[in-house]
């Protein structure tokens, strides 16, 4: 798998554009069909604008809630830090973010499409896949990150635990989710 950071000549935030472009193309096709069958330009415009908003929401341009992994690691030198590796367009990441905010959990959100170190960490944990959300605890007493369940109960348990157990071998977080 090639890192999105390895491509020369990128000008915007690295990431995947196929989904957003496909949604925008679908919006154009639906709008054209609505106008062609005489349903009116206002309806076609509303459909096109709605699907353009969905495309923008799922595009790599959406950069809300990103903290650089290096900054989180520097803060983790003093205390445990729960980090969720996420990417724009991931429905599971969005749902976890809403639930964690509702619960008031202290979580550091790192966008893997904006941070090369986070991308490499995510791929190393998930056996080469950029599967998100991936939740880890950065503990200063252990050498590497400790993978935790990417769920509200898993994050709640990790934030409330004072002393974490010794790290097990890195496992795919897929075994913990859904």
mmCIF file of N, CA, C and O in Angstrom, residues 65-75 83 108-111 114-115 118 138:
data_model
loop_
_atom_site.group_PDB
_atom_site.id
_atom_site.type_symbol
_atom_site.label_atom_id
_atom_site.label_comp_id
_atom_site.label_asym_id
_atom_site.label_seq_id
_atom_site.Cartn_x
_atom_site.Cartn_y
_atom_site.Cartn_z
ATOM 1 N N UNK A 65 -11.094 19.133 13.859
ATOM 2 C CA UNK A 65 -10.762 18.223 14.940
ATOM 3 C C UNK A 65 -9.444 17.515 14.802
ATOM 4 O O UNK A 65 -9.299 16.407 15.295
ATOM 5 N N UNK A 66 -8.472 18.126 14.173
ATOM 6 C CA UNK A 66 -7.181 17.472 14.002
ATOM 7 C C UNK A 66 -6.154 18.040 14.971
ATOM 8 O O UNK A 66 -6.021 19.243 15.105
ATOM 9 N N UNK A 67 -5.469 17.138 15.660
ATOM 10 C CA UNK A 67 -4.323 17.508 16.469
ATOM 11 C C UNK A 67 -3.129 16.754 15.910
ATOM 12 O O UNK A 67 -3.232 15.557 15.643
ATOM 13 N N UNK A 68 -1.988 17.394 15.735
ATOM 14 C CA UNK A 68 -0.814 16.665 15.248
ATOM 15 C C UNK A 68 -0.383 15.599 16.253
ATOM 16 O O UNK A 68 -0.394 15.831 17.461
ATOM 17 N N UNK A 69 -0.005 14.440 15.745
ATOM 18 C CA UNK A 69 0.388 13.331 16.605
ATOM 19 C C UNK A 69 1.616 13.686 17.435
ATOM 20 O O UNK A 69 1.715 13.296 18.602
ATOM 21 N N UNK A 70 2.536 14.458 16.869
ATOM 22 C CA UNK A 70 3.739 14.846 17.612
ATOM 23 C C UNK A 70 3.379 15.681 18.844
ATOM 24 O O UNK A 70 3.972 15.514 19.919
ATOM 25 N N UNK A 71 2.401 16.572 18.713
ATOM 26 C CA UNK A 71 1.983 17.391 19.857
ATOM 27 C C UNK A 71 1.316 16.528 20.925
ATOM 28 O O UNK A 71 1.535 16.740 22.125
ATOM 29 N N UNK A 72 0.539 15.558 20.506
ATOM 30 C CA UNK A 72 -0.119 14.670 21.473
ATOM 31 C C UNK A 72 0.932 13.812 22.176
ATOM 32 O O UNK A 72 0.863 13.602 23.385
ATOM 33 N N UNK A 73 1.929 13.341 21.433
ATOM 34 C CA UNK A 73 2.996 12.537 22.046
ATOM 35 C C UNK A 73 3.782 13.350 23.068
ATOM 36 O O UNK A 73 4.176 12.826 24.104
ATOM 37 N N UNK A 74 4.006 14.630 22.791
ATOM 38 C CA UNK A 74 4.748 15.446 23.760
ATOM 39 C C UNK A 74 3.945 15.658 25.033
ATOM 40 O O UNK A 74 4.500 15.666 26.129
ATOM 41 N N UNK A 75 2.627 15.801 24.906
ATOM 42 C CA UNK A 75 1.785 15.911 26.095
ATOM 43 C C UNK A 75 1.658 14.586 26.825
ATOM 44 O O UNK A 75 1.467 14.549 28.029
ATOM 45 N N UNK A 83 -5.846 8.491 22.138
ATOM 46 C CA UNK A 83 -5.806 9.050 20.791
ATOM 47 C C UNK A 83 -6.708 8.206 19.899
ATOM 48 O O UNK A 83 -6.644 6.981 19.932
ATOM 49 N N UNK A 108 -7.974 12.776 22.110
ATOM 50 C CA UNK A 108 -7.227 13.538 21.106
ATOM 51 C C UNK A 108 -7.536 12.927 19.747
ATOM 52 O O UNK A 108 -7.310 11.741 19.528
ATOM 53 N N UNK A 109 -8.053 13.738 18.827
ATOM 54 C CA UNK A 109 -8.465 13.271 17.504
ATOM 55 C C UNK A 109 -7.377 13.621 16.499
ATOM 56 O O UNK A 109 -7.064 14.795 16.303
ATOM 57 N N UNK A 110 -6.801 12.615 15.854
ATOM 58 C CA UNK A 110 -5.711 12.810 14.897
ATOM 59 C C UNK A 110 -6.171 12.304 13.530
ATOM 60 O O UNK A 110 -6.492 11.126 13.374
ATOM 61 N N UNK A 111 -6.203 13.193 12.563
ATOM 62 C CA UNK A 111 -6.615 12.876 11.198
ATOM 63 C C UNK A 111 -5.439 12.215 10.482
ATOM 64 O O UNK A 111 -4.398 12.839 10.288
ATOM 65 N N UNK A 114 -3.912 13.896 7.358
ATOM 66 C CA UNK A 114 -3.170 15.149 7.510
ATOM 67 C C UNK A 114 -1.853 14.965 8.244
ATOM 68 O O UNK A 114 -1.065 15.896 8.328
ATOM 69 N N UNK A 115 -1.612 13.788 8.796
ATOM 70 C CA UNK A 115 -0.438 13.560 9.634
ATOM 71 C C UNK A 115 0.234 12.259 9.202
ATOM 72 O O UNK A 115 -0.322 11.179 9.365
ATOM 73 N N UNK A 118 0.790 9.670 11.987
ATOM 74 C CA UNK A 118 -0.457 9.007 12.369
ATOM 75 C C UNK A 118 -0.873 7.991 11.314
ATOM 76 O O UNK A 118 -1.364 6.902 11.646
ATOM 77 N N UNK A 138 -1.428 6.376 24.513
ATOM 78 C CA UNK A 138 -0.003 6.674 24.552
ATOM 79 C C UNK A 138 0.382 6.794 26.018
ATOM 80 O O UNK A 138 -0.009 7.730 26.699
#
